[in-house]
Coordinates of C-alpha atoms and ligand atoms in Angstrom, one line a residue:
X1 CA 68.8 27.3 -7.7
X2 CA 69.2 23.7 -8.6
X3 CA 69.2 21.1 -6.3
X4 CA 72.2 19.3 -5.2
X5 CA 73.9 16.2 -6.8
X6 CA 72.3 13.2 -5.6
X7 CA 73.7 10.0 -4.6
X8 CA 74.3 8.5 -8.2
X9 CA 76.2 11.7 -9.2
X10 CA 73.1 13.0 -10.7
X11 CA 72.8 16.5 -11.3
X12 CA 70.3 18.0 -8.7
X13 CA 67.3 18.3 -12.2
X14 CA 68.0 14.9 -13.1
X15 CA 67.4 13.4 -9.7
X16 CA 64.1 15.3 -9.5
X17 CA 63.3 13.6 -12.9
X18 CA 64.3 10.3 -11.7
X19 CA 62.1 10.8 -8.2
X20 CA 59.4 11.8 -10.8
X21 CA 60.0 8.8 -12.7
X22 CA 60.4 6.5 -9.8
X23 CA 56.7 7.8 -9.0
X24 CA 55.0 7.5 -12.3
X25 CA 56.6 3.8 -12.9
X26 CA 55.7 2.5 -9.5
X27 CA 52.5 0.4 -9.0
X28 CA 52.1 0.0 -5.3
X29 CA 50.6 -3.1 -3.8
X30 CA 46.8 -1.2 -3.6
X31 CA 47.3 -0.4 -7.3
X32 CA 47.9 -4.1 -7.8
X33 CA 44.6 -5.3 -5.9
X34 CA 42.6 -2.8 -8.0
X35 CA 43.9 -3.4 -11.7
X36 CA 43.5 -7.4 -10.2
X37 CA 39.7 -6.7 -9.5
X38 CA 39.1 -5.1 -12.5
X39 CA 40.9 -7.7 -14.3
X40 CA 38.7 -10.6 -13.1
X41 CA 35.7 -8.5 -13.9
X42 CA 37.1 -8.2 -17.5
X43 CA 37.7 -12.0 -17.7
X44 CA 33.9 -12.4 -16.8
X45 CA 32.4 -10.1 -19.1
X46 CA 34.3 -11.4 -21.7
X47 CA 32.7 -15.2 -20.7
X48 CA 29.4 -13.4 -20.3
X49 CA 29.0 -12.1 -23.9
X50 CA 30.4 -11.8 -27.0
X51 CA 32.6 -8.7 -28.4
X52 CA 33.4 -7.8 -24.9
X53 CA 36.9 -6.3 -24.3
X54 CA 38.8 -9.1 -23.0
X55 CA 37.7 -11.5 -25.6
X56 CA 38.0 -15.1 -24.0
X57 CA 38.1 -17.2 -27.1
X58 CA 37.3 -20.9 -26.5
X59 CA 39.5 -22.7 -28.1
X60 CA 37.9 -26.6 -28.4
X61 CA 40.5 -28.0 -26.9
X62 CA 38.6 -29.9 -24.1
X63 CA 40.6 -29.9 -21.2
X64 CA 43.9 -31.4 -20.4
X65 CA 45.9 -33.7 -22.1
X66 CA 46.4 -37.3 -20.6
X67 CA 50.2 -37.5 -21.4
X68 CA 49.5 -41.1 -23.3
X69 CA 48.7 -39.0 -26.7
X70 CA 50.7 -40.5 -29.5
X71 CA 51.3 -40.2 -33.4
X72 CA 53.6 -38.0 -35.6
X73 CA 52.8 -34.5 -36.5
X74 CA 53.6 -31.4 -38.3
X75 CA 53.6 -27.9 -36.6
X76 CA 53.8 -24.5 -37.9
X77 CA 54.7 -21.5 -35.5
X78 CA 54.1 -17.9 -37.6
X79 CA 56.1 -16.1 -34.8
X80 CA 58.0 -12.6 -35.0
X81 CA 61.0 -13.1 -36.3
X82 CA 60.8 -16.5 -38.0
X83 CA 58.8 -19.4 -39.1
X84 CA 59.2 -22.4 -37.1
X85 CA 58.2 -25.7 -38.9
X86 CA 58.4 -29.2 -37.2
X87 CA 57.7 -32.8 -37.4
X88 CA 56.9 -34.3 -34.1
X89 CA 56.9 -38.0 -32.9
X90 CA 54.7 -38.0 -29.4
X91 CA 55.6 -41.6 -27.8
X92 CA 53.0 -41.3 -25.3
X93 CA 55.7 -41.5 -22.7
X94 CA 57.1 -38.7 -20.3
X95 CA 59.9 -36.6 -21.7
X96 CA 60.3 -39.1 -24.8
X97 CA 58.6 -36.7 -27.6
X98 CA 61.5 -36.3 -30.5
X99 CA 61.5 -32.7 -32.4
X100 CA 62.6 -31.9 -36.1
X101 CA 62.7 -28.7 -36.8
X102 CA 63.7 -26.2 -39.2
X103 CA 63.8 -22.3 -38.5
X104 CA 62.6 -20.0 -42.0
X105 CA 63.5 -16.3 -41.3
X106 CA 60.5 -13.9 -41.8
X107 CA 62.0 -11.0 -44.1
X108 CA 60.9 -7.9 -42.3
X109 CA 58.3 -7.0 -45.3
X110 CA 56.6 -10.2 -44.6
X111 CA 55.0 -8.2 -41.4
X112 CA 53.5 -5.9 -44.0
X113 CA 53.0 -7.7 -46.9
X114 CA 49.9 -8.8 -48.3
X115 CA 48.1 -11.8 -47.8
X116 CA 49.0 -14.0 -50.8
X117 CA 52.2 -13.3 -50.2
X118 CA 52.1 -14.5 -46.3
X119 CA 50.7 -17.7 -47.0
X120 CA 52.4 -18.9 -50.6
X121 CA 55.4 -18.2 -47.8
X122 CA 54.3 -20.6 -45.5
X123 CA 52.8 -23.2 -47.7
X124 CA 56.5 -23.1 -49.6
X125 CA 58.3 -23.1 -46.7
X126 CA 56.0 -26.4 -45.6
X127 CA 57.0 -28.1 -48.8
X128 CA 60.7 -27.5 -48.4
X129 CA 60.5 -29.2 -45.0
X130 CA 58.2 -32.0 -46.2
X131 CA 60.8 -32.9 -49.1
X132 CA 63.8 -32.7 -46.4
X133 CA 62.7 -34.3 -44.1
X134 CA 61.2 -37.0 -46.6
X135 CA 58.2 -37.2 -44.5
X136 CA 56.0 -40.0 -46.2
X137 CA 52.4 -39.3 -47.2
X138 CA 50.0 -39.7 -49.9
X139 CA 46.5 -39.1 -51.0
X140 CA 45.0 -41.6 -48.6
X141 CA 47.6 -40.6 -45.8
X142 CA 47.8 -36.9 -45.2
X143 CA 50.2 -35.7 -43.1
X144 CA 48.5 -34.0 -39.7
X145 CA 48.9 -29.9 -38.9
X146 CA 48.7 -27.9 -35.9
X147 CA 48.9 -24.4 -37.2
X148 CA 50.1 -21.9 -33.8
X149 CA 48.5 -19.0 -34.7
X150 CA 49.4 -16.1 -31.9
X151 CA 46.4 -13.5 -32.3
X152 CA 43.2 -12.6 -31.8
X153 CA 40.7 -15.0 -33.5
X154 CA 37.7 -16.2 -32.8
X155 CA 37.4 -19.9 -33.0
X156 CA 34.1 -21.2 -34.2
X157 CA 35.5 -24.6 -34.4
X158 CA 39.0 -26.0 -33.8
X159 CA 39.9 -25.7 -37.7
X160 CA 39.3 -22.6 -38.2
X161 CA 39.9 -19.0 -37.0
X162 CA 39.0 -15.9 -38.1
X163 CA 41.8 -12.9 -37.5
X164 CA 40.0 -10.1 -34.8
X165 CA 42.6 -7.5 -35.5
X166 CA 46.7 -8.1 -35.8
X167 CA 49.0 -7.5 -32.9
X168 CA 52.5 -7.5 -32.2
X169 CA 53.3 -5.0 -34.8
X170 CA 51.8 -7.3 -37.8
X171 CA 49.9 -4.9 -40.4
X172 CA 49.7 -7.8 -43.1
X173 CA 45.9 -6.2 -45.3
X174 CA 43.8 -8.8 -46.7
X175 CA 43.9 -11.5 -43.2
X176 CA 41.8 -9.8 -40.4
X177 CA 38.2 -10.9 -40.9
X178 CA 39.3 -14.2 -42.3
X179 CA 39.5 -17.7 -41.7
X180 CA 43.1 -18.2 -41.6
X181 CA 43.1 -21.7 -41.4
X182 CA 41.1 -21.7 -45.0
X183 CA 43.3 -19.1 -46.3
X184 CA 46.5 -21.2 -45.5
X185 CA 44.7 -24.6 -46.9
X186 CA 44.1 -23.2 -49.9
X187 CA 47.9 -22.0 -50.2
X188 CA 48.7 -25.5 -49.1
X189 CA 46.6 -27.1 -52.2
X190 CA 47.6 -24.9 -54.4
X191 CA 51.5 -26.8 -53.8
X192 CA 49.5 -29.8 -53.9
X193 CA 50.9 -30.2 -50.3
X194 CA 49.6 -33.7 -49.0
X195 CA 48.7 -31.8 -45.6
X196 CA 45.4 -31.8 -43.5
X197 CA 45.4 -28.9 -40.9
X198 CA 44.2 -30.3 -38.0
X199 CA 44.0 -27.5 -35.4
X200 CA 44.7 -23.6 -34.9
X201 CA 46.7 -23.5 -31.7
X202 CA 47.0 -19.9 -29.7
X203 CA 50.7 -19.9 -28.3
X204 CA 49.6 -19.4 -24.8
X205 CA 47.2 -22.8 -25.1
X206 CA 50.3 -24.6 -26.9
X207 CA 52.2 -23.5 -24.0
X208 CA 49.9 -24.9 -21.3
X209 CA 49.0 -28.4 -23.1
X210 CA 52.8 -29.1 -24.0
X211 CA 53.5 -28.5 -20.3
X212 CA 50.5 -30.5 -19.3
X213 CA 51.6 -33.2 -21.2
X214 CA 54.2 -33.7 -18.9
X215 CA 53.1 -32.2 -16.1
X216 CA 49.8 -32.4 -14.2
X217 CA 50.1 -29.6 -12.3
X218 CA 49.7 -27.1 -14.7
X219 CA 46.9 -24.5 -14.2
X220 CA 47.7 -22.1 -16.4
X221 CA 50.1 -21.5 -20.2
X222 CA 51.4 -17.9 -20.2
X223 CA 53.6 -15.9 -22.9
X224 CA 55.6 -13.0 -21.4
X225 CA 57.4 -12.3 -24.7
X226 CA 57.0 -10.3 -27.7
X227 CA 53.1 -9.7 -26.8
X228 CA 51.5 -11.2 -23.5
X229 CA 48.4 -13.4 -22.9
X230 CA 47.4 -16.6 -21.2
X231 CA 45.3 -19.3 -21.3
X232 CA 43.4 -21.6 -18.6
X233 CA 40.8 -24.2 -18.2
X234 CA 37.3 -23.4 -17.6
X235 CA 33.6 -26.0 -17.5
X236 CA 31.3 -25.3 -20.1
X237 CA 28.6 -24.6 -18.1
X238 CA 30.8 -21.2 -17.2
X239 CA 30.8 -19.6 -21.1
X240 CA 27.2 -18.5 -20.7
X241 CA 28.2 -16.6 -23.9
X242 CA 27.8 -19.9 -25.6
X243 CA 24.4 -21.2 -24.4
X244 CA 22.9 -20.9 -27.8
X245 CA 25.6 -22.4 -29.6
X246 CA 24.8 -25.3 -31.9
X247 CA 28.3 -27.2 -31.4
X248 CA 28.6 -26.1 -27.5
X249 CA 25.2 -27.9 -26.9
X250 CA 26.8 -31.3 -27.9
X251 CA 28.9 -31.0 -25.0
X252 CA 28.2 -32.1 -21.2
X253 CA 28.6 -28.5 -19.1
X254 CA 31.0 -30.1 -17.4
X255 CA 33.1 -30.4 -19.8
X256 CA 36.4 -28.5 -19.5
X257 CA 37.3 -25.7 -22.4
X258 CA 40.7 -24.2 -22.7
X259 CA 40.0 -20.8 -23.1
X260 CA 42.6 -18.4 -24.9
X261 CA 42.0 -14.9 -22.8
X262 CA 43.4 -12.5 -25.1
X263 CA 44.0 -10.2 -22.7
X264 CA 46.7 -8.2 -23.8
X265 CA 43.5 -5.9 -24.3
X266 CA 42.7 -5.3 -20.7
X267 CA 41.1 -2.1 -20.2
X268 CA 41.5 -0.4 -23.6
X269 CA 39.1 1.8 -21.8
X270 CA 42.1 3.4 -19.7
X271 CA 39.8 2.6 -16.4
X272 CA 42.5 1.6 -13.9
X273 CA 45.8 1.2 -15.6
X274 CA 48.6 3.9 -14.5
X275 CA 49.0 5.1 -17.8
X276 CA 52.2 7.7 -18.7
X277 CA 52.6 10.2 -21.2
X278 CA 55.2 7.5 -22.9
X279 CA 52.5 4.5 -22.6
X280 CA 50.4 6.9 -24.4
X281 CA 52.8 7.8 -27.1
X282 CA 53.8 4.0 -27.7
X283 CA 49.5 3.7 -28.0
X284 CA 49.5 6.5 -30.5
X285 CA 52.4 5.9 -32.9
X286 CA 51.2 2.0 -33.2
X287 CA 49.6 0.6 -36.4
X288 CA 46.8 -0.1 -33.8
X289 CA 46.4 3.0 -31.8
X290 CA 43.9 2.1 -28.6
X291 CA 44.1 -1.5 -28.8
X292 CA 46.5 -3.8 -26.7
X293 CA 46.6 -1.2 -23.8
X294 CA 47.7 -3.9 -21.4
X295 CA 50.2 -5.5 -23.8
X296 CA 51.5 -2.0 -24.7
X297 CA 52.9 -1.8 -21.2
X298 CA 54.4 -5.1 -19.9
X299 CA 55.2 -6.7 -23.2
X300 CA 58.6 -7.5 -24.5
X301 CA 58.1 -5.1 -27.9
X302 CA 57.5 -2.2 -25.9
X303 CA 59.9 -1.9 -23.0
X304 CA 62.8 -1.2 -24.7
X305 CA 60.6 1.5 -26.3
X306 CA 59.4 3.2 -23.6
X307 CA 62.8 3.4 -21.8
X308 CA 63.9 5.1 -25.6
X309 CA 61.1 7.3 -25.0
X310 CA 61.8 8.4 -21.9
X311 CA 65.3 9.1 -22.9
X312 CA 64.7 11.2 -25.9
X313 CA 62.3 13.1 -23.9
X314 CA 64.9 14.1 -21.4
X315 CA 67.3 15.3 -23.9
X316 CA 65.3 17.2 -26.1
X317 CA 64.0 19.3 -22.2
X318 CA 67.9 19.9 -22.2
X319 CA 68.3 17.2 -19.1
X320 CA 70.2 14.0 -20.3
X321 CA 72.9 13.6 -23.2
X322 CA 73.3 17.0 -23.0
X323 CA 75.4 18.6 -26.1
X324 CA 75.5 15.3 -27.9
X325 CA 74.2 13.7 -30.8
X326 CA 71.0 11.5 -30.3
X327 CA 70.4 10.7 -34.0
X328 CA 70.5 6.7 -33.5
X329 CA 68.1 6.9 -30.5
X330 CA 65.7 8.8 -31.7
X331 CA 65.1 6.1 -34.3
X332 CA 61.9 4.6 -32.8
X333 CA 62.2 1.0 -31.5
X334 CA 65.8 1.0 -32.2
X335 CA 66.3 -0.1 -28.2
X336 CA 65.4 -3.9 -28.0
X337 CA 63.7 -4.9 -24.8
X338 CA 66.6 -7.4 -24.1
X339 CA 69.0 -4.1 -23.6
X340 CA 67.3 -3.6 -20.1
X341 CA 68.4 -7.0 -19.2
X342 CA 71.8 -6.6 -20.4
X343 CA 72.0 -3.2 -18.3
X344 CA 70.1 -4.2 -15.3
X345 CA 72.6 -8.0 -15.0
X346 CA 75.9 -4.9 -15.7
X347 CA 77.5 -5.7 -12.9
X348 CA 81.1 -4.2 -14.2
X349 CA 82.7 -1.3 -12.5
X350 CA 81.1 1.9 -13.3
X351 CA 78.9 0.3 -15.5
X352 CA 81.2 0.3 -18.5
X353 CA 79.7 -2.7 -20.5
X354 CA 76.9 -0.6 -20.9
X355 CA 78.5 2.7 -21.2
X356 CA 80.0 0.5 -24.4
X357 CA 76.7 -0.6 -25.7
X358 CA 75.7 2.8 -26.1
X359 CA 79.1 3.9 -27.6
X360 CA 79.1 1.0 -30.2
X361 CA 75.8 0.5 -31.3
X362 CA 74.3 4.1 -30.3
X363 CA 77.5 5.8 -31.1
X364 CA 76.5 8.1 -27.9
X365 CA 78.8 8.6 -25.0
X366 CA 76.8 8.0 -21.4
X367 CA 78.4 9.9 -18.4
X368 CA 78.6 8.3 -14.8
X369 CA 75.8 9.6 -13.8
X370 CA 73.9 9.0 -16.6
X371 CA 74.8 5.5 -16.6
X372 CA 73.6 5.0 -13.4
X373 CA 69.9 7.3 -14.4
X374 CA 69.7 4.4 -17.0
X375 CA 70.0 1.9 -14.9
X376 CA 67.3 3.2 -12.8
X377 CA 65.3 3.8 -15.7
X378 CA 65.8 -0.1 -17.1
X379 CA 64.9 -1.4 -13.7
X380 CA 62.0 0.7 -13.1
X381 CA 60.2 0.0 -16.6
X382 CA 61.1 -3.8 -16.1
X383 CA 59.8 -4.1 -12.4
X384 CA 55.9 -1.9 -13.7
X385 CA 55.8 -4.6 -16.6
X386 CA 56.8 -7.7 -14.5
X387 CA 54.2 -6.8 -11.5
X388 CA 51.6 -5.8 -14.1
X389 CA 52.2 -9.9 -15.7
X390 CA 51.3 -10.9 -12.0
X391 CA 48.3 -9.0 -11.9
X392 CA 46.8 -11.3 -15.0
X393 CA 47.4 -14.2 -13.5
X394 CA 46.7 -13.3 -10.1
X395 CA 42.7 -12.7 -11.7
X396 CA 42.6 -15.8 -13.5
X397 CA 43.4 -17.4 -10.0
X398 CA 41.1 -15.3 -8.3
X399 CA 38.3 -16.3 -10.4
X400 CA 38.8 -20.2 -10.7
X401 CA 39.9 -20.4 -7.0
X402 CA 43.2 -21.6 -7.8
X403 CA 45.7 -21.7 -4.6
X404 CA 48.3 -23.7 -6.3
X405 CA 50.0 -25.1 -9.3
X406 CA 52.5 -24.6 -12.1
X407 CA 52.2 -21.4 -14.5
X408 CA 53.5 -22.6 -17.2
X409 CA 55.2 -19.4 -19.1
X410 CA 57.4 -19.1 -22.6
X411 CA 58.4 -15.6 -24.3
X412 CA 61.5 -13.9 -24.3
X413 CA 60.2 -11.6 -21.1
X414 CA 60.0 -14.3 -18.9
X415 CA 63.1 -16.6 -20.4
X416 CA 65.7 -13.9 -20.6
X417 CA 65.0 -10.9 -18.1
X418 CA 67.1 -12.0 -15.3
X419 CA 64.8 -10.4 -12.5
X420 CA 61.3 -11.2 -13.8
X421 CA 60.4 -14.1 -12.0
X422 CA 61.3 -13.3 -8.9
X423 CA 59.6 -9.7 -9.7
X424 CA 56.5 -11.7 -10.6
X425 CA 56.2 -13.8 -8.2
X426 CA 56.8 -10.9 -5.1
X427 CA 53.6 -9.1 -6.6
X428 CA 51.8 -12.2 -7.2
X429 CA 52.3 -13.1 -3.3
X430 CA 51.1 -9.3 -2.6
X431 CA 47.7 -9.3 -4.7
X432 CA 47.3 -12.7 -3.0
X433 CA 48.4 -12.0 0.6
X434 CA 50.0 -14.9 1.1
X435 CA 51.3 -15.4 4.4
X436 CA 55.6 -15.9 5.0
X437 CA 54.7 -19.8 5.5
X438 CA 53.3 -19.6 1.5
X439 CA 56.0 -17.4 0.9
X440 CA 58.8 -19.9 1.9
X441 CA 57.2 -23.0 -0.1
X442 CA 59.9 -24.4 -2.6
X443 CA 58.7 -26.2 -5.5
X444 CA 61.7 -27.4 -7.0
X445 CA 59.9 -28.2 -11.0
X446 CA 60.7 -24.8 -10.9
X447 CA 64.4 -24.2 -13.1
X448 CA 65.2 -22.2 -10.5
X449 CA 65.7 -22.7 -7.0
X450 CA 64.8 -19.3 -6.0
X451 CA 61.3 -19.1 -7.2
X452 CA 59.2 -20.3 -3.9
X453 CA 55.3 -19.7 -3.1
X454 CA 52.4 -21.6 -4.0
X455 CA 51.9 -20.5 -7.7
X456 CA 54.9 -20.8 -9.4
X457 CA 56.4 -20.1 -13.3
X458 CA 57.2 -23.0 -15.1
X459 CA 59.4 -23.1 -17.7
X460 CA 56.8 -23.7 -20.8
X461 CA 57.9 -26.7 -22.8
X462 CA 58.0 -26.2 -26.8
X463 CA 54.4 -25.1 -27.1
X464 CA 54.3 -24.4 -30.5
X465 CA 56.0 -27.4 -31.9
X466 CA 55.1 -30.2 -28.7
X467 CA 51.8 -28.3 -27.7
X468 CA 50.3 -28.1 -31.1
X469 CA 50.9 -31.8 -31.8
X470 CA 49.4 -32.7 -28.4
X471 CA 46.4 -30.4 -29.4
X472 CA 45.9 -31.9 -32.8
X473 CA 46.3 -35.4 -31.4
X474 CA 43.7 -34.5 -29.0
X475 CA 41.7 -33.4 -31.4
X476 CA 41.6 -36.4 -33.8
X477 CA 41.5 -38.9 -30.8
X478 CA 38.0 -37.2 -30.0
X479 CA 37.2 -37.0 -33.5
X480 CA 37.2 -40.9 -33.9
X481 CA 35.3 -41.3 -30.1
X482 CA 32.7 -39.2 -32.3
X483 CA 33.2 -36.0 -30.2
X484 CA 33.1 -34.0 -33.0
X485 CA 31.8 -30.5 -31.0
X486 CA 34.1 -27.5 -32.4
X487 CA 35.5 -29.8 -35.3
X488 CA 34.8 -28.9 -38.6
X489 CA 36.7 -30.4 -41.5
X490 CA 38.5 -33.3 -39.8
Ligands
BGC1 C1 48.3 -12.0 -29.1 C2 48.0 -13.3 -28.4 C3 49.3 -14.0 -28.1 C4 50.2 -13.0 -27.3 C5 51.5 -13.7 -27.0 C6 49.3 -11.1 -28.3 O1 49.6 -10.0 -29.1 O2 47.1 -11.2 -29.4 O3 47.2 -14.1 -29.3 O4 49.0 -15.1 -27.3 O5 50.4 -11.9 -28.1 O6 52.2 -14.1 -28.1

């Protein structure tokens, strides 16, 4: 005999599944303080030696920006859905940078394409803005480019990075192994393109310089978006990894390093994460299958996902959507992370702007009860991936001793889900133990007024248009002081 219906008018299997659920999705505070330990030991390792899981790229950007940087610039973003291009004017002067940009939509076979392709695409996109925007330049005055490039690469110098392995869904042959900075200046000469490519700029970096250009008390640049990662700011002397290295040695070991983690790749080895048969599948049905564990399960690409996963599963073991036709759902990734923030901020009666979602773009008809499962459902897979953001932060902390300061975070995750910062911050003050004092500390440079504690997000400013102009200006500043470490063609 089947249990009773529960509270939510669930039928008396579905609330089992959804106590089953509730258990498999829920990471605990212990949980928290063990994937946090492991975490820093990852982030160590990684400092330690080379080829180590969480990679810790140094990025030769040394240390902070001063906020005085000036001179005009060109940025290029390659992000998911579009190319970003922009000229920047940096005045020097606190919230007085001026932005140009223009937007090129990525067709979706760009993703997949091959490499000429990806780069004569760039490169033409770079001379359509240069001619509209009738940016001046000749053969004696090149025009300067930071080049955001958001995945793995190791960065021998600050010009240069060669592509680990894609992410995010990218499967573009012909690009991991290389020096993409090379393979986008020669697509740049080929046009003739009076452009010098300054710098190769990890989003996460971008984010955190940008934000410390206005902003001192920035500790750390964060994405919670399409993939997730973060950069911080570490002392030479701590990359022991580097000891032997020709352009590290020309550097004082107190010299501060950004370092771009990478650690959307935390514990590929499946050691402490609380993996589910859906993180799995997601793992198994990517281009990259055991790569990205981390990222797989808090980043904005795969939460829609895995709620469509868990869906589907339920209907085809008879429980949910009974007797109806699925066909749309089943499509995989057809459910875009930002439909758990449009069902968990549903506040209509009976949950009927959802229920209308689903009929319109799913053509599937959601009963009460069901309604209210998915709700569950959204909230549950949102509040895993925002606690398991904390943890990542929380070990970068740990290790530097950091107590306070400004996170400074961009991606669609932390921008649009209306819970996740407040999510973020409650298991951030749990792996931390911060006492109800820290708990009630308002910082108010946060744009909200609810986020209080000690460590707070930060709205990230423009870190792949402001952040990579900041980076290369760094960059060329040093370059005439004759601080060449990590420089190569400049
Ligand atoms: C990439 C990182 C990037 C992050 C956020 C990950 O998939 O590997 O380089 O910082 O996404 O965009």
């Amino acid at each position: 005999m089947g249990k009773p219906n529960g509270h939510d008018g669930l039928s008396g299997e579905l609330q089992v599944e959804l106590e089953k659920l509730e258990e498999l999705f829920t990471v605990n505070t212990e949980k928290l303080k063990q994937i946090t330990k492991r975490f820093q030991e990852e982030l160590e390792e990684g400092l330690q030696e080379n080829g180590k899981n969480i990679a810790m790229y140094v990025t030769w950007v040394l240390g902070f920006p001063t906020g005085k940087e000036k001179g005009e610039f060109l940025t290029v973003d390659l992000g998911g859905t579009n190319l970003r291009i922009c000229w920047i004017s940096l005045t020097g002067i606190k919230d007085e940078t001026s932005v140009e940009q223009h937007q090129f939509k990525l067709s979706d076979d760009i993703k997949t394409a091959d490499v000429s392709k990806l780069w004569s695409f760039i490169a033409g996109s770079l001379e359509k803005f240069v001619k509209e925007q009738e940016l001046n330049s000749s053969k004696d005055k090149l025009l300067h480019l930071g080049f955001t490039f958001s995945y793995p690469a190791i960065q021998d110098y600050i010009d240069h990075a060669i592509l680990q392995t894609w992410t995010k869904g990218f499967e573009i042959s012909g690009v991991e192994g290389n020096d993409v900075a090379s393979q986008l200046r020669s697509a740049m000469a080929k046009l003739e393109l009076p452009v010098k490519l300054v710098a190769v700029v990890n989003d996460t970096t971008g984010a955190m310089i940008a934000s410390a250009y206005n902003d001192p008390d920035t500790i750390i640049g964060a994405i919670f978006g399409t993939g997730c990662n973060a950069a911080y700011v570490d002392k030479v002397r701590n990359i022991p990894k580097l000891k032997n290295n020709k352009e590290i040695s020309k550097l004082d070991p107190d010299t501060p390093m950004a370092i771009n983690c990478e650690y959307g790749a935390f514990d590929n080895a499946r050691r402490v994460l609380p993996i589910t048969k859906y993180d799995s599948q997601i793992d198994e049905q990517s281009p990259k299958p055991g790569e990205q564990m981390f990222e797989k399960m808090s980043a904005g690409l795969y939460l829609g996902e895995l709620f469509r996963l868990v869906i589907v599963d339920l209907h085809f073991r008879g429980l949910f959507l009974k007797d109806r036709d699925i066909a749309k759902l089943k499509k995989p990734y057809s459910i875009d992370t930002s439909i758990l923030s449009t069902i968990e901020d549903d506040y209509s009666k009976d949950l009927s702007k959802t229920a209308e979602m689903f009929k319109k773009d799913y053509n599937v008809e959601f009963s009460k009860a069901e309604l209210n499962f998915g709700r569950r459902l959204a909230q549950l897979i949102a509040i895993r991936g925002a606690r398991m953001c904390a943890c990542g932060i929380a070990a970068i902390c740990q290790k530097q001793g950091i107590t306070r300061g400004h996170v400074a975070a961009d991606g669609s995750v932390a921008n649009k889900h209306p819970q996740f910062k407040k999510r973020w911050a409650d298991a951030l003050g749990e792996i931390l133990d911060w006492s109800e004092e820290d708990k009630k500390k308002k910082d108010l440079s946060g744009d909200d007024d609810e986020q209080v504690g000690p460590i707070i997000l930060t709205s990230a400013e423009d870190g792949s248009g402001v952040g990579a102009a900041v980076i290369a200006a760094m960059t060329l500043e040093r370059w005439k002081k004759g601080v060449d470490a990590g420089i190569k063609e400049s």
